[in-house]
CSV table of C-alpha atoms in Angstrom, one decimal:
chain,number,residue,atom,x,y,z
A,21,THR,CA,0.5,-0.1,-0.2
A,22,PRO,CA,1.0,3.5,-0.2
A,23,ALA,CA,0.8,4.2,3.3
A,24,GLN,CA,3.4,0.5,3.5
A,25,GLN,CA,5.7,2.0,0.8
A,26,ALA,CA,6.0,5.8,2.6
A,27,GLU,CA,7.6,4.0,5.7
A,28,VAL,CA,9.7,2.0,3.7
A,29,LEU,CA,11.0,4.0,2.3
A,30,ALA,CA,10.7,6.6,5.8
A,31,ARG,CA,13.4,3.5,7.2
A,32,ALA,CA,15.5,3.5,4.2
A,33,GLN,CA,16.6,7.5,5.2
A,34,ALA,CA,17.1,6.6,7.9
A,35,GLY,CA,19.7,3.9,7.3
A,36,ALA,CA,18.0,1.0,8.6
A,37,TYR,CA,18.9,-1.2,5.4
A,38,ASP,CA,21.8,-1.8,4.0
A,39,LEU,CA,20.3,-3.2,0.4
A,40,MET,CA,17.0,-2.8,-1.3
A,41,TYR,CA,15.6,-4.3,-4.5
A,42,VAL,CA,13.7,-2.0,-6.5
A,43,ALA,CA,12.0,-2.7,-10.3
A,44,PRO,CA,13.2,-0.7,-12.5
A,45,GLU,CA,9.4,0.8,-13.2
A,46,ARG,CA,9.6,2.1,-9.2
A,47,LEU,CA,12.1,4.7,-10.7
A,48,ALA,CA,9.1,6.2,-12.7
A,49,ASP,CA,7.4,7.1,-8.8
A,50,PRO,CA,8.2,10.6,-8.1
A,51,ARG,CA,8.0,9.8,-3.9
A,52,PHE,CA,11.3,7.6,-5.3
A,53,THR,CA,12.9,9.6,-7.7
A,54,ALA,CA,12.3,12.0,-4.0
A,55,PHE,CA,14.3,9.7,-2.1
A,56,ALA,CA,17.2,8.9,-3.7
A,57,ALA,CA,17.6,12.6,-4.3
A,58,SER,CA,18.5,13.3,-0.2
A,59,ALA,CA,19.4,9.4,0.5
A,60,SER,CA,23.4,8.7,0.0
A,61,ILE,CA,23.6,5.6,-2.3
A,62,PRO,CA,26.6,4.6,-3.1
A,63,PHE,CA,26.5,1.6,-5.5
A,64,VAL,CA,23.7,0.4,-7.8
A,65,ALA,CA,23.3,-3.0,-9.8
A,66,VAL,CA,21.4,-3.8,-12.6
A,67,ASP,CA,20.2,-7.3,-12.8
A,68,GLU,CA,19.2,-8.8,-15.7
A,69,ALA,CA,21.2,-6.6,-17.4
A,70,HIS,CA,20.3,-7.3,-20.8
A,71,CYS,CA,16.8,-6.0,-20.3
A,72,VAL,CA,17.9,-2.5,-21.3
A,73,SER,CA,19.0,-3.6,-24.9
A,74,GLN,CA,16.3,-3.6,-27.9
A,75,TRP,CA,18.3,-6.3,-29.0
A,76,GLY,CA,18.0,-8.3,-26.3
A,77,GLN,CA,15.8,-11.2,-25.2
A,78,ASP,CA,13.5,-9.7,-22.7
A,79,PHE,CA,14.0,-5.9,-23.3
A,80,ARG,CA,12.1,-4.1,-21.2
A,81,PRO,CA,11.2,-0.7,-22.1
A,82,SER,CA,11.2,0.3,-18.0
A,83,TYR,CA,15.2,-0.8,-18.2
A,84,LEU,CA,16.0,2.7,-20.1
A,85,ALA,CA,15.4,4.8,-17.7
A,86,ILE,CA,18.1,3.5,-14.9
A,87,GLY,CA,20.5,5.5,-17.1
A,88,GLU,CA,18.4,8.3,-16.9
A,89,PHE,CA,17.9,8.2,-13.2
A,90,ILE,CA,21.4,7.1,-11.6
A,91,ALA,CA,22.7,10.1,-13.7
A,92,ALA,CA,20.4,12.4,-12.0
A,93,LEU,CA,21.7,11.2,-8.7
A,94,PRO,CA,23.5,13.7,-6.7
A,95,VAL,CA,26.6,11.9,-6.1
A,96,ARG,CA,26.6,8.7,-9.0
A,97,PRO,CA,27.9,5.6,-7.3
A,98,VAL,CA,29.2,2.6,-8.6
A,99,VAL,CA,27.3,1.1,-11.4
A,100,ALA,CA,27.4,-2.9,-12.0
A,101,ALA,CA,25.3,-4.8,-14.4
A,102,LEU,CA,25.2,-8.1,-14.5
A,103,THR,CA,23.5,-11.0,-16.6
A,104,ALA,CA,23.8,-14.8,-17.6
A,105,THR,CA,23.2,-14.5,-20.8
A,106,ALA,CA,23.8,-11.3,-23.9
A,107,THR,CA,25.9,-11.5,-27.1
A,108,GLU,CA,28.7,-9.2,-28.0
A,109,ARG,CA,26.2,-6.6,-29.6
A,110,VAL,CA,23.7,-6.8,-26.3
A,111,ARG,CA,26.9,-5.8,-24.0
A,112,ALA,CA,28.3,-2.9,-26.1
A,113,ASP,CA,24.4,-2.0,-25.7
A,114,ILE,CA,24.7,-2.2,-21.5
A,115,VAL,CA,27.7,-0.3,-21.8
A,116,ARG,CA,26.0,2.8,-23.3
A,117,LEU,CA,23.2,2.5,-22.2
A,118,LEU,CA,23.6,2.3,-19.0
A,119,ASP,CA,26.1,5.9,-19.7
A,120,LEU,CA,29.0,3.2,-17.4
A,121,ARG,CA,32.7,4.8,-17.1
A,122,ASP,CA,34.9,2.7,-18.3
A,123,PRO,CA,33.6,0.1,-17.1
A,124,ALA,CA,35.7,-3.6,-16.2
A,125,LEU,CA,33.9,-6.2,-18.5
A,126,THR,CA,34.1,-9.5,-16.8
A,127,VAL,CA,32.8,-12.5,-18.7
A,128,THR,CA,33.5,-15.8,-16.8
A,129,GLY,CA,32.7,-18.2,-20.3
A,130,PHE,CA,28.6,-19.6,-21.0
A,131,ASP,CA,30.9,-23.6,-21.8
A,132,ARG,CA,28.9,-25.9,-18.9
A,133,PRO,CA,31.2,-29.4,-19.8
A,134,ASN,CA,28.5,-31.1,-17.7
A,135,LEU,CA,25.8,-30.8,-20.2
A,136,ARG,CA,24.9,-32.4,-23.1
A,137,PHE,CA,22.8,-30.9,-25.1
A,138,ALA,CA,20.4,-33.1,-27.5
A,139,VAL,CA,18.0,-32.0,-30.2
A,140,GLU,CA,14.7,-34.0,-31.7
A,141,ARG,CA,12.4,-33.4,-34.4
A,142,CYS,CA,9.0,-34.3,-32.4
A,143,GLU,CA,5.5,-33.8,-33.6
A,144,PRO,CA,3.3,-32.9,-30.9
A,145,LYS,CA,0.7,-36.3,-30.9
A,146,ARG,CA,4.4,-38.1,-30.4
A,147,LYS,CA,5.7,-35.9,-27.7
A,148,ASP,CA,4.8,-37.1,-24.4
A,149,ALA,CA,5.5,-40.5,-24.9
A,150,ARG,CA,8.4,-38.8,-25.7
A,151,LEU,CA,8.9,-37.1,-22.9
A,152,ASP,CA,8.0,-40.4,-21.1
A,153,ALA,CA,10.6,-41.9,-22.4
A,154,PHE,CA,12.5,-39.5,-21.1
A,155,ILE,CA,11.9,-39.5,-17.3
A,156,ASP,CA,11.4,-43.0,-17.5
A,157,GLU,CA,14.3,-43.6,-17.7
A,158,ARG,CA,15.3,-40.4,-14.4
A,159,ARG,CA,12.8,-41.7,-12.4
A,160,ALA,CA,15.3,-40.9,-9.2
A,161,GLU,CA,16.3,-38.0,-10.5
A,162,SER,CA,15.7,-34.2,-10.7
A,163,GLY,CA,14.9,-32.5,-13.3
A,164,ILE,CA,12.8,-29.4,-15.0
A,165,VAL,CA,10.2,-29.2,-18.0
A,166,TYR,CA,8.9,-26.1,-19.8
A,167,CYS,CA,6.0,-25.3,-21.2
A,168,SER,CA,5.2,-22.6,-24.4
A,169,LYS,CA,1.9,-21.4,-23.5
A,170,ARG,CA,0.2,-21.9,-19.6
A,171,ALA,CA,-2.8,-24.7,-20.8
A,172,CYS,CA,0.3,-27.1,-21.9
A,173,VAL,CA,1.9,-26.9,-18.6
A,174,GLU,CA,-1.2,-27.7,-16.9
A,175,GLU,CA,-1.4,-31.1,-20.2
A,176,VAL,CA,1.9,-31.7,-19.8
A,177,CYS,CA,2.4,-32.1,-15.3
A,178,ALA,CA,-1.6,-33.2,-15.3
A,179,HIS,CA,-0.2,-36.2,-18.1
A,180,LEU,CA,2.9,-37.2,-15.9
A,181,ARG,CA,1.2,-37.9,-12.9
A,182,GLU,CA,-1.3,-40.0,-13.7
A,183,ARG,CA,1.2,-42.1,-14.7
A,184,GLY,CA,2.7,-41.9,-11.5
A,185,ILE,CA,5.3,-39.4,-11.1
A,186,ALA,CA,5.4,-36.3,-9.2
A,187,ALA,CA,5.6,-33.8,-10.7
A,188,THR,CA,4.2,-29.5,-10.0
A,189,ARG,CA,3.4,-27.1,-11.7
A,190,TYR,CA,4.5,-22.9,-12.0
A,191,HIS,CA,3.1,-20.7,-14.4
A,192,ALA,CA,2.3,-16.9,-14.1
A,193,GLY,CA,-1.8,-18.4,-14.4
A,194,LEU,CA,-1.4,-19.5,-10.6
A,195,SER,CA,-2.2,-17.7,-6.8
A,196,PRO,CA,0.9,-16.6,-5.8
A,197,GLU,CA,0.2,-19.2,-2.7
A,198,GLU,CA,0.4,-22.1,-5.1
A,199,ARG,CA,3.2,-21.1,-7.0
A,200,GLU,CA,5.6,-20.5,-4.0
A,201,ARG,CA,4.4,-24.2,-2.5
A,202,ASN,CA,4.7,-25.7,-5.6
A,203,GLN,CA,8.3,-24.0,-5.4
A,204,ARG,CA,8.7,-25.4,-2.3
A,205,ALA,CA,8.2,-28.8,-2.7
A,206,PHE,CA,10.3,-29.0,-6.0
A,207,VAL,CA,13.4,-28.0,-3.8
A,208,ALA,CA,12.8,-30.2,-1.2
A,209,ASP,CA,11.7,-32.5,-4.2
A,210,ASP,CA,8.2,-34.0,-2.8
A,211,ALA,CA,7.8,-33.4,-6.6
A,212,PRO,CA,10.9,-33.7,-7.9
A,213,VAL,CA,9.7,-33.1,-11.6
A,214,MET,CA,8.8,-29.5,-12.0
A,215,VAL,CA,6.8,-29.0,-15.3
A,216,ALA,CA,6.7,-24.9,-16.0
A,217,THR,CA,6.3,-21.5,-18.2
A,218,ASN,CA,9.9,-19.6,-18.5
A,219,ALA,CA,7.8,-17.4,-15.3
A,220,PHE,CA,9.6,-19.8,-13.1
A,221,GLY,CA,13.4,-20.5,-12.3
A,222,MET,CA,14.2,-17.3,-11.2
A,223,GLY,CA,15.9,-17.1,-8.2
A,224,ILE,CA,16.2,-20.7,-7.7
A,225,ASP,CA,18.7,-22.4,-5.7
A,226,LYS,CA,18.3,-26.3,-6.6
A,227,SER,CA,21.9,-27.7,-7.9
A,228,ASN,CA,21.1,-31.5,-7.5
A,229,VAL,CA,19.1,-30.9,-11.1
A,230,SER,CA,19.6,-34.0,-13.3
A,231,TYR,CA,17.9,-33.2,-16.6
A,232,VAL,CA,15.9,-30.0,-18.7
A,233,VAL,CA,13.3,-30.2,-20.9
A,234,HIS,CA,11.6,-27.8,-23.7
A,235,TYR,CA,9.0,-29.3,-24.4
A,236,ASN,CA,8.3,-26.7,-27.5
A,237,MET,CA,11.0,-24.4,-28.8
A,238,PRO,CA,12.2,-21.0,-27.0
A,239,GLY,CA,12.6,-17.7,-29.0
A,240,SER,CA,15.8,-17.2,-27.9
A,241,VAL,CA,19.0,-19.2,-27.9
A,242,GLU,CA,19.7,-16.2,-25.2
A,243,ALA,CA,15.8,-17.5,-23.5
A,244,TYR,CA,16.9,-21.5,-23.9
A,245,TYR,CA,20.7,-21.4,-22.4
A,246,GLN,CA,19.2,-20.0,-19.4
A,247,GLU,CA,16.9,-21.9,-19.0
A,248,ALA,CA,18.6,-25.1,-19.7
A,249,GLY,CA,21.8,-23.6,-17.8
A,250,ARG,CA,19.3,-24.1,-14.1
A,251,ALA,CA,20.9,-28.1,-14.8
A,252,GLY,CA,23.5,-29.3,-13.4
A,253,ARG,CA,24.3,-27.1,-10.3
A,254,ASP,CA,26.5,-29.2,-9.1
A,255,GLY,CA,28.8,-30.4,-11.3
A,256,ALA,CA,27.3,-33.8,-11.7
A,257,PRO,CA,26.2,-34.9,-15.4
A,258,ALA,CA,23.3,-33.3,-16.7
A,259,GLU,CA,21.4,-33.5,-20.1
A,260,CYS,CA,18.9,-30.8,-21.7
A,261,LEU,CA,16.7,-32.1,-24.4
A,262,LEU,CA,14.1,-30.0,-27.0
A,263,LEU,CA,11.4,-30.9,-28.8
A,264,TRP,CA,10.3,-29.0,-31.3
A,265,CYS,CA,7.8,-28.9,-34.2
A,266,ASP,CA,6.9,-26.6,-37.1
A,267,GLY,CA,4.4,-25.5,-35.1
A,268,ASP,CA,6.8,-23.8,-32.5
A,269,ILE,CA,8.0,-21.3,-34.7
A,270,ALA,CA,4.5,-20.4,-35.9
A,271,THR,CA,3.8,-19.9,-32.3
A,272,GLY,CA,7.3,-17.7,-32.0
A,273,ARG,CA,6.3,-15.3,-34.7
A,274,PHE,CA,3.1,-14.9,-33.6
A,275,PHE,CA,4.6,-14.2,-30.1
A,276,ILE,CA,6.6,-11.7,-32.1
A,277,GLU,CA,3.6,-10.1,-33.7
A,278,GLN,CA,1.6,-9.9,-30.1
A,279,GLU,CA,4.6,-8.6,-27.5
A,280,SER,CA,5.7,-6.3,-30.1
A,281,ALA,CA,3.2,-3.9,-29.3
A,282,ASN,CA,4.7,-1.3,-27.1
A,283,GLU,CA,2.6,1.3,-25.6
A,284,ALA,CA,5.4,3.0,-24.2
A,285,LEU,CA,7.5,2.7,-27.6
A,286,THR,CA,7.4,4.3,-31.2
A,287,PRO,CA,6.5,3.1,-34.5
A,288,GLU,CA,10.1,3.1,-34.9
A,289,GLU,CA,11.3,1.9,-31.5
A,290,SER,CA,8.6,-1.0,-31.9
A,291,GLU,CA,9.8,-2.4,-35.0
A,292,VAL,CA,13.6,-2.1,-33.8
A,293,VAL,CA,12.5,-4.4,-31.5
A,294,ARG,CA,10.6,-6.6,-33.6
A,295,ALA,CA,13.6,-7.3,-36.1
A,296,GLY,CA,15.9,-8.4,-33.2
A,297,ARG,CA,13.3,-10.9,-31.7
A,298,ARG,CA,13.3,-11.9,-35.2
A,299,ARG,CA,16.9,-12.7,-35.4
A,300,MET,CA,17.2,-13.9,-32.0
A,301,LEU,CA,13.8,-16.2,-33.3
A,302,GLU,CA,15.8,-17.8,-36.1
A,303,ALA,CA,19.1,-17.9,-34.5
A,304,MET,CA,17.2,-21.0,-32.0
A,305,VAL,CA,15.3,-22.6,-35.1
A,306,GLY,CA,19.0,-22.7,-36.0
A,307,TYR,CA,20.2,-24.3,-33.5
A,308,CYS,CA,17.6,-26.9,-34.0
A,309,TYR,CA,18.5,-27.3,-37.9
A,310,THR,CA,22.1,-27.6,-37.3
A,311,THR,CA,24.0,-30.5,-38.7
A,312,ASP,CA,27.4,-29.4,-36.4
A,313,CYS,CA,28.3,-29.6,-33.1
A,314,LEU,CA,25.4,-28.3,-30.7
A,315,ARG,CA,27.4,-26.8,-28.1
A,316,ARG,CA,29.6,-24.6,-30.2
A,317,TYR,CA,26.3,-23.6,-31.6
A,318,LEU,CA,26.1,-21.8,-28.9
A,319,LEU,CA,29.2,-20.6,-27.8
A,320,ARG,CA,29.4,-18.8,-30.9
A,321,TYR,CA,26.4,-17.3,-30.5
A,322,PHE,CA,27.5,-16.4,-27.5
A,323,GLY,CA,30.6,-14.7,-29.2
A,324,GLU,CA,33.6,-17.4,-27.9
A,325,ASP,CA,34.8,-19.8,-30.3
A,326,GLY,CA,34.0,-22.7,-29.1
A,327,GLU,CA,37.5,-24.6,-29.5
A,328,GLY,CA,39.5,-25.0,-27.1
A,329,GLY,CA,38.9,-24.9,-23.0
A,330,GLU,CA,38.2,-27.6,-21.0
A,331,GLY,CA,35.2,-30.1,-21.0
A,332,LEU,CA,33.7,-31.8,-24.5
A,333,ALA,CA,33.5,-27.9,-26.3
A,334,LEU,CA,36.5,-29.9,-28.5
A,335,GLY,CA,34.8,-32.6,-29.5
A,336,GLY,CA,32.4,-31.5,-32.5
A,337,PRO,CA,32.4,-31.3,-36.5
A,338,ALA,CA,31.5,-27.9,-36.5
A,339,ARG,CA,33.4,-25.8,-39.4
A,340,GLY,CA,34.4,-22.5,-38.1
A,341,GLY,CA,34.5,-19.0,-39.1
A,342,ALA,CA,31.5,-17.8,-40.1
A,343,GLY,CA,30.4,-17.7,-36.6
A,344,ALA,CA,26.7,-18.6,-35.8
A,345,ALA,CA,24.5,-17.7,-38.6
A,346,ALA,CA,26.4,-19.3,-40.5
A,347,ALA,CA,26.3,-22.6,-38.3
A,348,ALA,CA,23.0,-22.4,-38.3
A,349,ALA,CA,21.7,-24.1,-41.3
A,350,GLY,CA,25.0,-26.0,-41.8
A,351,GLY,CA,25.9,-24.1,-44.7
A,352,SER,CA,29.4,-24.1,-45.7
A,353,VAL,CA,31.1,-20.2,-47.0
A,354,ALA,CA,34.5,-19.3,-48.0
A,355,GLY,CA,36.9,-18.9,-45.4
A,356,ASP,CA,35.8,-22.2,-43.2
A,357,SER,CA,38.6,-24.2,-41.3
A,358,PRO,CA,38.8,-27.6,-42.1
A,359,ALA,CA,37.1,-30.3,-38.8
A,360,LEU,CA,38.5,-30.9,-35.9
A,361,ALA,CA,38.8,-34.4,-34.6
A,362,ALA,CA,36.4,-37.5,-34.3
A,363,PRO,CA,33.8,-35.8,-32.4
A,364,ASP,CA,32.9,-36.7,-28.7
A,365,PRO,CA,29.4,-38.2,-28.4
A,366,ARG,CA,29.3,-37.1,-25.2
A,367,CYS,CA,28.8,-33.8,-25.9
A,368,CYS,CA,25.9,-33.6,-27.9
A,369,SER,CA,23.5,-36.0,-30.1
A,370,ASN,CA,24.8,-34.6,-33.3
A,371,CYS,CA,28.7,-35.4,-32.5
A,372,ALA,CA,26.9,-38.8,-31.1
A,373,GLY,CA,25.4,-39.9,-34.0
A,374,GLU,CA,22.2,-39.6,-33.4
A,375,MET,CA,21.1,-37.2,-36.8
A,376,GLU,CA,22.5,-38.0,-40.6
A,377,ALA,CA,23.3,-34.8,-42.7
A,378,VAL,CA,21.7,-35.0,-45.9
A,379,ASP,CA,23.1,-32.3,-48.8
A,380,VAL,CA,19.8,-30.6,-49.7
A,381,THR,CA,22.6,-27.8,-51.8
A,382,ALA,CA,20.1,-28.1,-54.9
A,383,GLU,CA,16.8,-28.2,-53.4
A,384,ALA,CA,18.7,-24.9,-51.1
A,385,ARG,CA,19.4,-23.5,-55.0
A,386,ALA,CA,15.8,-23.4,-57.0
A,387,VAL,CA,14.9,-22.1,-53.1
A,388,MET,CA,16.7,-19.5,-54.1
A,389,ARG,CA,16.1,-18.7,-57.5
A,390,CYS,CA,12.5,-19.0,-56.7
A,391,VAL,CA,12.0,-16.6,-53.9
A,392,HIS,CA,14.5,-14.2,-56.0
A,393,GLU,CA,12.2,-14.4,-59.2
A,394,LEU,CA,9.3,-14.3,-56.6
A,395,ARG,CA,10.8,-10.8,-55.4
A,396,GLY,CA,9.2,-11.8,-52.0
A,397,ARG,CA,5.2,-10.9,-52.5
A,398,PHE,CA,4.1,-14.6,-51.4
A,399,GLY,CA,4.7,-17.0,-48.3
A,400,LYS,CA,6.3,-20.1,-47.9
A,401,THR,CA,3.7,-22.0,-49.2
A,402,MET,CA,3.6,-20.2,-52.3
A,403,VAL,CA,7.1,-20.3,-52.7
A,404,VAL,CA,7.3,-24.9,-52.2
A,405,ASP,CA,4.0,-25.0,-54.9
A,406,VAL,CA,5.1,-23.0,-57.1
A,407,LEU,CA,8.2,-25.1,-57.3
A,408,ARG,CA,6.6,-28.2,-57.1
A,409,GLY,CA,4.6,-27.3,-60.3
A,410,ALA,CA,1.1,-27.1,-57.8
A,411,ASP,CA,-2.3,-26.8,-60.3
A,412,THR,CA,-4.3,-24.7,-57.8
A,413,GLN,CA,-6.0,-21.0,-58.7
A,414,ALA,CA,-3.8,-19.4,-56.9
A,415,ILE,CA,-0.9,-20.1,-58.8
A,416,ARG,CA,-3.0,-19.6,-61.8
A,417,SER,CA,-5.1,-16.6,-61.5
A,418,ARG,CA,-1.3,-14.7,-60.4
A,419,SER,CA,0.3,-16.4,-64.1
A,420,LEU,CA,3.1,-18.0,-61.6
A,421,ASN,CA,2.4,-21.0,-63.8
A,422,ARG,CA,4.5,-19.3,-66.3
A,423,ALA,CA,7.1,-18.9,-64.1
A,424,ALA,CA,10.4,-19.7,-65.0
A,425,SER,CA,10.9,-21.7,-61.7
A,426,TYR,CA,7.4,-23.1,-61.8
A,427,GLY,CA,8.2,-26.8,-61.9
A,428,SER,CA,11.6,-26.8,-61.1
A,429,CYS,CA,11.6,-29.2,-58.4
A,430,ASP,CA,10.2,-32.5,-57.7
A,431,ALA,CA,11.4,-32.8,-54.1
A,432,LYS,CA,9.2,-33.2,-51.1
A,433,ARG,CA,6.7,-30.5,-50.2
A,434,PRO,CA,8.2,-31.0,-46.5
A,435,LEU,CA,11.6,-31.4,-47.4
A,436,LEU,CA,11.3,-28.1,-49.3
A,437,MET,CA,9.3,-26.4,-46.0
A,438,GLU,CA,12.2,-27.5,-44.0
A,439,VAL,CA,14.8,-26.1,-46.6
A,440,VAL,CA,13.0,-22.3,-46.8
A,441,GLU,CA,13.2,-22.2,-42.7
A,442,LEU,CA,16.6,-23.1,-42.8
A,443,LEU,CA,17.6,-20.5,-45.7
A,444,ALA,CA,16.2,-18.6,-43.2
A,445,ALA,CA,18.1,-19.4,-39.7
A,446,GLY,CA,20.8,-19.6,-42.0
A,447,GLY,CA,20.1,-15.6,-42.9
A,448,TYR,CA,20.2,-16.8,-46.5
A,449,LEU,CA,16.3,-15.9,-46.3
A,450,THR,CA,14.5,-13.2,-44.1
A,451,ILE,CA,11.0,-14.9,-43.1
A,452,THR,CA,8.4,-11.5,-42.3
A,453,GLU,CA,6.3,-11.3,-39.4
A,454,GLY,CA,2.7,-10.6,-39.9
A,455,THR,CA,-0.7,-12.7,-40.4
A,456,TYR,CA,0.7,-13.1,-43.9
A,457,PRO,CA,4.7,-13.8,-43.3
A,458,VAL,CA,6.1,-13.8,-46.2
A,459,VAL,CA,9.7,-14.7,-47.5
A,460,CYS,CA,12.0,-12.2,-49.2
A,461,ALA,CA,15.9,-12.2,-49.8
A,462,GLY,CA,18.3,-12.5,-46.3
A,463,GLY,CA,20.9,-10.7,-45.4
A,464,ARG,CA,23.3,-13.7,-47.2
A,465,TYR,CA,21.0,-13.8,-49.9
A,466,ARG,CA,24.1,-13.7,-52.4
A,467,GLU,CA,26.3,-15.8,-50.5
A,468,ALA,CA,24.1,-18.5,-52.3
A,469,ALA,CA,25.0,-18.3,-55.5
A,470,ARG,CA,28.6,-19.1,-54.8
A,471,ASP,CA,30.4,-22.1,-56.0
A,472,ASP,CA,31.9,-23.6,-52.7
A,473,PHE,CA,28.2,-23.0,-50.8
A,474,SER,CA,26.2,-25.7,-49.7
A,475,LEU,CA,23.5,-27.1,-47.2
A,476,SER,CA,23.0,-29.9,-45.3
A,477,MET,CA,19.3,-30.6,-43.0
A,478,LYS,CA,19.2,-33.2,-40.5
A,479,ARG,CA,17.9,-36.2,-40.7
A,480,THR,CA,17.5,-39.2,-37.2
A,481,ALA,CA,19.6,-41.9,-37.4
A,482,SER,CA,18.7,-45.3,-37.8
A,483,LYS,CA,19.3,-47.2,-34.6
A,484,ALA,CA,21.7,-49.5,-36.9
A,485,LYS,CA,24.4,-45.8,-37.0
A,486,ARG,CA,23.5,-44.7,-33.9
A,487,GLY,CA,24.5,-47.7,-32.1
């Protein structure tokens, strides 16, 4: 209540507190700014500092006011900014927007050698069965299952309970009392399996989480790595499994459109946020599609080369030089370094041979030619229909059956749809957001015309080859 807030500020003014936790939104409160103008504030720490950047995965306009708040203080305090997941671009934004002056930058490194990463394409009707098999192998262990929607949390939690698994749930739709009760049950191992949205995890001190399963694909590599990183904090080997399907990509694009409508932003600022969200989503799609080492993909995304250091990061077939975007779709570009030594199967599912790389370079070139000819006016379905020579009213009415690329590729529809996503993930194409997304040329479009361009996609390996 206002009376309680006034009492807290009065006690703080009198020196009763050594530490105050303040939400960024509070900085706009005139009572708080008046308090800050007269109080002695020697140190300001900005947690989750990536939220200040429009290129960060959790941009919050309220964080933009922090720099102005600090600048308005009578005496500038020491300022620290902390984040667990920030790319080089976001780190530069943090320094600039918080006006950090000659800051000492410490990056502790992103590699978690005890985590094993796995990605599996899994259609919705098969996800429960795959989750059951995964958890049945780990009945004595504690883990987290992340879902993208509250309804999905409810369904998955109920399913696990029906199978006799002591599971609990956590999402923003529950009462604070139930969230706290369920969290305590998880931490105490009374309910060793937590099914949750991304609302769960901040400040959770539980070291013996042996696995994290993502039932849906997150919207960014930052969000994924932060959530997956809640496994294995005791240093013991832990599993990070991501189950994904095409519907997850569509959901991610829908969320970009919905979440970017913020009244605190100008239309131009909103578009910058959307562009950042699209870039992060495509990088996450690239993680799902890549045929290279999953660990190295993650490390390169955060600005580490993954070529050295301790742990299992050395064991992977990933190619170097082109960064995470190039590795996204498994496409090679000029200047790639040679492949490293034999992969370590403990590193990730790709290194373990749980997938096969299938060359789709010819199909990729066909897609690129078609997108160029259609001038970025149509969506993925139309591009694929034109390539396959589909005889539809939509194609005839637009005279697309006269296009040079019409009927130029006889590959199956699902494969071509996936190739479009691969090219988008690699930056060769761009898929717009909105009600009717269209496919157009991406920033790396011209690279696909080079002689040394190649593209591969993953396919689940046969048991004989995996074993």
